[in-house]
PDB file of C-alpha atoms in Angstrom:
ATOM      1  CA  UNK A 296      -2.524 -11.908  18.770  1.00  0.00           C
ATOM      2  CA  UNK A 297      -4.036 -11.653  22.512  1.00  0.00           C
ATOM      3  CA  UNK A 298      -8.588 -11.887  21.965  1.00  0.00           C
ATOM      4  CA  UNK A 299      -8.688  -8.075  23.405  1.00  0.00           C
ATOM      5  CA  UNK A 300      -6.471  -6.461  20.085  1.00  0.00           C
ATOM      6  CA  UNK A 301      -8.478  -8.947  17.797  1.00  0.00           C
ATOM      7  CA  UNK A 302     -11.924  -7.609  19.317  1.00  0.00           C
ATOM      8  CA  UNK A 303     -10.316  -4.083  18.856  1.00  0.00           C
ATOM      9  CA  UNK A 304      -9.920  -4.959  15.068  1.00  0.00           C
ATOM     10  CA  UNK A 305     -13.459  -6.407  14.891  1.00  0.00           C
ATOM     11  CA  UNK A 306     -14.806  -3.158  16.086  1.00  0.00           C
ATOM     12  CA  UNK A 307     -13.090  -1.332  13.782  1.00  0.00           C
ATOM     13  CA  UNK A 308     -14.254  -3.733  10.979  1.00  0.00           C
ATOM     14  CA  UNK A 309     -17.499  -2.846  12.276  1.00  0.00           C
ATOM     15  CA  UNK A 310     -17.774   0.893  12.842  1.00  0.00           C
ATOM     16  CA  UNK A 311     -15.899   1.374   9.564  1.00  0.00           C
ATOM     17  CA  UNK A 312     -17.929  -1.389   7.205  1.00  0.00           C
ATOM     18  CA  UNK A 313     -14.285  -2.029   5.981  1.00  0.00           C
ATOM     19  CA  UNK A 314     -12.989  -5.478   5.675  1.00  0.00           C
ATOM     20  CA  UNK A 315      -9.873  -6.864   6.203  1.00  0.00           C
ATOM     21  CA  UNK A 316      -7.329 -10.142   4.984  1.00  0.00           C
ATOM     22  CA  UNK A 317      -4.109 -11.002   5.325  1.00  0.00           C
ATOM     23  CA  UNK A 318      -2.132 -12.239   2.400  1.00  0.00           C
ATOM     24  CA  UNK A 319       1.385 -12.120   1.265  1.00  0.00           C
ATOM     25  CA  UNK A 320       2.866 -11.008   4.905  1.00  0.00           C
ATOM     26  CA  UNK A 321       0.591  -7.793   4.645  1.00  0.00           C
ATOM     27  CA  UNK A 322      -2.949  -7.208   6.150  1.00  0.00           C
ATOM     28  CA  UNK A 323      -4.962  -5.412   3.936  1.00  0.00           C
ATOM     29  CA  UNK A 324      -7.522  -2.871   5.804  1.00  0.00           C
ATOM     30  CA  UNK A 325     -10.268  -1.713   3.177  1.00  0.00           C
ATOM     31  CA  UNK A 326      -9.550  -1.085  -0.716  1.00  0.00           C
ATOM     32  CA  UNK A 327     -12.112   0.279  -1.731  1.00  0.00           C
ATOM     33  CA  UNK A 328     -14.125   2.228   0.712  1.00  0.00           C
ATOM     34  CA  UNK A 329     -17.674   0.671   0.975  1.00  0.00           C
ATOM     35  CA  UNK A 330     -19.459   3.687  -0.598  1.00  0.00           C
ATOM     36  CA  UNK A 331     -16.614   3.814  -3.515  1.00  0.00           C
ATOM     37  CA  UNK A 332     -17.933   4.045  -7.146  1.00  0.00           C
ATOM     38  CA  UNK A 333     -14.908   4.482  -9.894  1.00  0.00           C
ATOM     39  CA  UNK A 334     -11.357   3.246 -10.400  1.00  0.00           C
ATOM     40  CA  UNK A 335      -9.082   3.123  -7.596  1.00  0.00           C
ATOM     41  CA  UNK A 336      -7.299   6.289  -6.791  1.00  0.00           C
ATOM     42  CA  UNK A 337      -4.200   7.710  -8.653  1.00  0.00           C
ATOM     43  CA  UNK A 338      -0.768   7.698  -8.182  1.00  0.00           C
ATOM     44  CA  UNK A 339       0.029  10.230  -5.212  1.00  0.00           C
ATOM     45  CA  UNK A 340      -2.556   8.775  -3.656  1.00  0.00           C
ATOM     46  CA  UNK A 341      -0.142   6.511  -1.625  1.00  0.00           C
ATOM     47  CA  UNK A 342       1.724   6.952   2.074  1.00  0.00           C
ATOM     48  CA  UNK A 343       4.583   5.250   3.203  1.00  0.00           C
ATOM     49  CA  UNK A 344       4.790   4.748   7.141  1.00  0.00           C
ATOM     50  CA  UNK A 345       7.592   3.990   9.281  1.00  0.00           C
ATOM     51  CA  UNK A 346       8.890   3.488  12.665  1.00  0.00           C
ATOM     52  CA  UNK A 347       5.876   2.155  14.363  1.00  0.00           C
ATOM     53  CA  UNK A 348       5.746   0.426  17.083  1.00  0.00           C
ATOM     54  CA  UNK A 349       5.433  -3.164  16.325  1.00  0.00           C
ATOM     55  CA  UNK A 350       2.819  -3.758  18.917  1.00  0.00           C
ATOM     56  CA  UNK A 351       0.760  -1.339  17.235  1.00  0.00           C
ATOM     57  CA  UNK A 352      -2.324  -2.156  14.925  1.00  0.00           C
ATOM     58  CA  UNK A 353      -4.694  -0.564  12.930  1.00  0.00           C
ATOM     59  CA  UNK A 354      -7.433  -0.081  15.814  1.00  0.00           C
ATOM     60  CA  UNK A 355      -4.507   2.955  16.670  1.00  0.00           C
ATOM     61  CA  UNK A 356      -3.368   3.636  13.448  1.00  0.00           C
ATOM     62  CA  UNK A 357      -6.170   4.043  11.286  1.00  0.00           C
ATOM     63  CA  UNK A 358      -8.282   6.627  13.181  1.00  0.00           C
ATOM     64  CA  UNK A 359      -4.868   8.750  13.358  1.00  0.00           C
ATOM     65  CA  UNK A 360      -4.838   8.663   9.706  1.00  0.00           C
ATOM     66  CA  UNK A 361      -8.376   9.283   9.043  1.00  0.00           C
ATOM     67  CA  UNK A 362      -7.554  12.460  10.344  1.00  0.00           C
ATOM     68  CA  UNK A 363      -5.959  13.870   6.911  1.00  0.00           C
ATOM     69  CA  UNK A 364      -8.448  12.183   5.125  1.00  0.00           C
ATOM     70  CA  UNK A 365     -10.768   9.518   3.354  1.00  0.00           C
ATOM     71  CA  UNK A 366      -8.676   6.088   3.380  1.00  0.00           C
ATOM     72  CA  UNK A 367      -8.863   3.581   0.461  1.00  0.00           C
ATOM     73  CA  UNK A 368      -6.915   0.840   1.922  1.00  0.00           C
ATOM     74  CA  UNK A 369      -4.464   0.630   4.460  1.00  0.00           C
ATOM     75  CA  UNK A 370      -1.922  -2.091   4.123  1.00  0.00           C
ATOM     76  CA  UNK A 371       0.519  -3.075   7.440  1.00  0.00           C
ATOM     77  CA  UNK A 372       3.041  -5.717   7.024  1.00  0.00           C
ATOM     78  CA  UNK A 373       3.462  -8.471   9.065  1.00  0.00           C
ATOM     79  CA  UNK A 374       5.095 -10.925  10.312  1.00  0.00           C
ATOM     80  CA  UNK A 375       4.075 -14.540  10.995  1.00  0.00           C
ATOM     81  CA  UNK A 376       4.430 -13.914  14.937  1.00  0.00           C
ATOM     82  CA  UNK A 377       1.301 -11.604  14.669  1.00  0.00           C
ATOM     83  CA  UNK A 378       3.932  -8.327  15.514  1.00  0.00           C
ATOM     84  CA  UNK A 379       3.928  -6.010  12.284  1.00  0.00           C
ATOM     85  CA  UNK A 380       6.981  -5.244  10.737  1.00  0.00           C
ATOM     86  CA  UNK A 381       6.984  -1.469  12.001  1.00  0.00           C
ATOM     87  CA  UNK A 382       5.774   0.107   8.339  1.00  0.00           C
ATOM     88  CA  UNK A 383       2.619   0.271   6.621  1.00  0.00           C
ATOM     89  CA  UNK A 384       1.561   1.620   3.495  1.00  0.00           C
ATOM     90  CA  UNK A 385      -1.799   3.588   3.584  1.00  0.00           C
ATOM     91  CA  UNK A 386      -3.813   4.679  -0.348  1.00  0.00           C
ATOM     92  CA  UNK A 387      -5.757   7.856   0.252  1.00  0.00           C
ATOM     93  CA  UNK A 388      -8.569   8.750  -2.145  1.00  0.00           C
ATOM     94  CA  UNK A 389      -6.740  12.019  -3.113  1.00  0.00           C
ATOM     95  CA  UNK A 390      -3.059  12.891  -3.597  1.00  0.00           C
ATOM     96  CA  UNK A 391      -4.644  15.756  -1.666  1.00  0.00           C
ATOM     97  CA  UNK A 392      -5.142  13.806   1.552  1.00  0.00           C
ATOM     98  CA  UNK A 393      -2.048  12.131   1.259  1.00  0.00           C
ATOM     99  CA  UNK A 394      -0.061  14.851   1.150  1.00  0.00           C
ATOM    100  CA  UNK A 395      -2.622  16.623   4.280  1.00  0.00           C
ATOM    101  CA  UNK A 396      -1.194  13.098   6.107  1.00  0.00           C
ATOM    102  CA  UNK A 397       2.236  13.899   5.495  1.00  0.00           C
ATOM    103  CA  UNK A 398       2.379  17.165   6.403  1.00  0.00           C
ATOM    104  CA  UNK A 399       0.071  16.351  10.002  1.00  0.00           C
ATOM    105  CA  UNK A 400       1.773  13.213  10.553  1.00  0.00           C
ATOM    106  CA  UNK A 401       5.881  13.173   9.499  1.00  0.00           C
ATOM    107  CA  UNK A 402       7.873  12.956  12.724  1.00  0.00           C
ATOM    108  CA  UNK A 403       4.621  12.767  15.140  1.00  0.00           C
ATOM    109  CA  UNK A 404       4.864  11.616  18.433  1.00  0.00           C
ATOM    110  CA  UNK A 405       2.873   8.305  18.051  1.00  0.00           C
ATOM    111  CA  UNK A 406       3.854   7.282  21.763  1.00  0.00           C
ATOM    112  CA  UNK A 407       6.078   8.909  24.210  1.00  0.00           C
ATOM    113  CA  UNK A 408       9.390   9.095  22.779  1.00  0.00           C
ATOM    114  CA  UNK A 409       8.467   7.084  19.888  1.00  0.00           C
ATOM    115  CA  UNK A 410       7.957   9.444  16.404  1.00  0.00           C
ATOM    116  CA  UNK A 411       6.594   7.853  13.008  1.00  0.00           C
ATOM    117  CA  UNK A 412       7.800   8.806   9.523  1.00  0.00           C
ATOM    118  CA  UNK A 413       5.566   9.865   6.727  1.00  0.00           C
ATOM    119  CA  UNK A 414       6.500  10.442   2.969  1.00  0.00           C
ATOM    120  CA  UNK A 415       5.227   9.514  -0.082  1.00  0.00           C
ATOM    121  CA  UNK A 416       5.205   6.166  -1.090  1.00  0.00           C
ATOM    122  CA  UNK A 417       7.518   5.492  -4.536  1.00  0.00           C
ATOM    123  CA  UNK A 418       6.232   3.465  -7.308  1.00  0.00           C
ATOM    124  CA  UNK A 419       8.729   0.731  -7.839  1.00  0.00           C
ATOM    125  CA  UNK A 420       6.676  -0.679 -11.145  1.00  0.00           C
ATOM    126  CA  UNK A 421       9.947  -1.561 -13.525  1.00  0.00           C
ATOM    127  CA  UNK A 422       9.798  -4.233 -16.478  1.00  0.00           C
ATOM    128  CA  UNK A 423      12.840  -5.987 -17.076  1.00  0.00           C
ATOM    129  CA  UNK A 424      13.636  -7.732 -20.066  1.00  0.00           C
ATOM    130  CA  UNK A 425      16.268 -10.420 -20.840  1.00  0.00           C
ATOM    131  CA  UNK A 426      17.767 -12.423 -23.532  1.00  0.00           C
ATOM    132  CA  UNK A 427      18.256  -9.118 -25.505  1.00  0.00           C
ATOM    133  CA  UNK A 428      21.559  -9.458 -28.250  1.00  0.00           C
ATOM    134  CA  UNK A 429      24.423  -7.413 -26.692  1.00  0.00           C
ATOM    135  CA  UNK A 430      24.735  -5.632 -30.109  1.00  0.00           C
ATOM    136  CA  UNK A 431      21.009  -4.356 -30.327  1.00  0.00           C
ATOM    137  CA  UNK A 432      20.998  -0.857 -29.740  1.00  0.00           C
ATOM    138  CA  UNK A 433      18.321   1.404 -27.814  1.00  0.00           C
ATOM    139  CA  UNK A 434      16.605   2.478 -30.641  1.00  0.00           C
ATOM    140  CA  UNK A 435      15.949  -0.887 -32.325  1.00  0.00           C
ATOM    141  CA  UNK A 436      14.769  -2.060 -28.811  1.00  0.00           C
ATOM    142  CA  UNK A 437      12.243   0.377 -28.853  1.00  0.00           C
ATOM    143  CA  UNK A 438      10.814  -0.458 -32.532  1.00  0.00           C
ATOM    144  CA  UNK A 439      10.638  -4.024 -31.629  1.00  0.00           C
ATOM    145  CA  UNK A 440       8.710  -3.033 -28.295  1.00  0.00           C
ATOM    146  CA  UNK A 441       6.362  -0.699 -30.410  1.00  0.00           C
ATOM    147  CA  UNK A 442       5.307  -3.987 -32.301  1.00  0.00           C
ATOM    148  CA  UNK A 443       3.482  -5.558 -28.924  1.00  0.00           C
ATOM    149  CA  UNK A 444       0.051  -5.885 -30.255  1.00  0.00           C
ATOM    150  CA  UNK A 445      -1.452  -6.865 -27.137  1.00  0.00           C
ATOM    151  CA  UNK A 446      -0.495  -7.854 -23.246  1.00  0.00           C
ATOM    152  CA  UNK A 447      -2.075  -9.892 -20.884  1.00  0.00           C
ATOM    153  CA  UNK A 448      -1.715  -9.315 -17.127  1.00  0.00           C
ATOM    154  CA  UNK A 449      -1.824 -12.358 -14.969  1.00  0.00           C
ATOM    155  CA  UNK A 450      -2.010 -11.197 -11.372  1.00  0.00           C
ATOM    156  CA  UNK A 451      -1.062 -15.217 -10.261  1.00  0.00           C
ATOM    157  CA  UNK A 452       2.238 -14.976 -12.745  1.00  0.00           C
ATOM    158  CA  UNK A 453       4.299 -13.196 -10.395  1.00  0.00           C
ATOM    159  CA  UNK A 454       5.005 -10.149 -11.520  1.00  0.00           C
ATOM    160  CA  UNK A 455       5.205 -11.856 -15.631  1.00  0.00           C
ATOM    161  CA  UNK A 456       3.234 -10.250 -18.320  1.00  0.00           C
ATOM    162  CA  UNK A 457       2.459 -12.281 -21.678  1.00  0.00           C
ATOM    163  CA  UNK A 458       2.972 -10.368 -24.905  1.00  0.00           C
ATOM    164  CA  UNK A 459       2.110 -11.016 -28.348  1.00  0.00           C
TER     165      UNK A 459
END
């Protein structure tokens, strides 16, 4: 990325007292606020963004979506050229704001001739299980689930839990 976008970003950084990394082909823009006190916002809370322009970074986008509200972390994916991949993800601190950013934002004109798309973001959390007998029917899986005593979430385990 050209030293005028990445002094853009800096300034951001700096009016907002935000941070920012990049990690996992995403660049993560705040989570949590600096002032934030509490658990990180509910489900509803989240945005999903499409169709931007993929020379288009969050100096642009984030004071658009400030507009509908207070932002707890605005995520844009990227790819390793330093374009993004034309969607972002953006976690309001209310389901109110994010649905304010919806209904400002769907289908806005974010150059000429160029319109984003804004809906909600869908949780796509699923546990899959293998190695279960063909035989076993739904309602013994279910007992034999209610006997987890305790989990363990590893966050470097990719997406494995440990149960006992």
């Amino acid at each position: 990325m050209e030293s005028p976008k990445i002094a853009n970003l800096l300034a951001l950084m700096d009016k907002t007292g935000y941070g920012m990394v990049q990690e996992n082909g995403q660049r993560k823009f705040g989570g949590p606020p600096p002032d934030w006190e509490g658990p990180p916002p509910p489900r509803g809370c989240e945005i999903f963004v499409g169709k931007i322009p993929r020379d288009m970074y969050e100096d642009e986008l984030v004071p658009l979506f400030e507009r509908a509200g207070c932002i707890y972390e605005f995520r844009l994916m990227m790819e390793f050229s330093g374009e993004n991949r034309g969607y972002a993800f953006v976690r309001y601190t209310t389901p109110e704001a994010a649905q304010q950013a919806i209904y400002l934002l769907d289908h806005y004109e974010i150059r000429p001739g160029k319109f984003i798309g804004v809906c909600v973001s869908l949780n796509n959390c699923r546990l899959f299980i293998g190695s279960i007998p063909k035989d076993m029917k739904k309602e013994e899986i279910q007992e034999e689930m209610m006997k987890v005593s305790d989990l363990e979430v590893r966050r470097e385990s990719f997406g494995f839990i440990y149960l006992w």
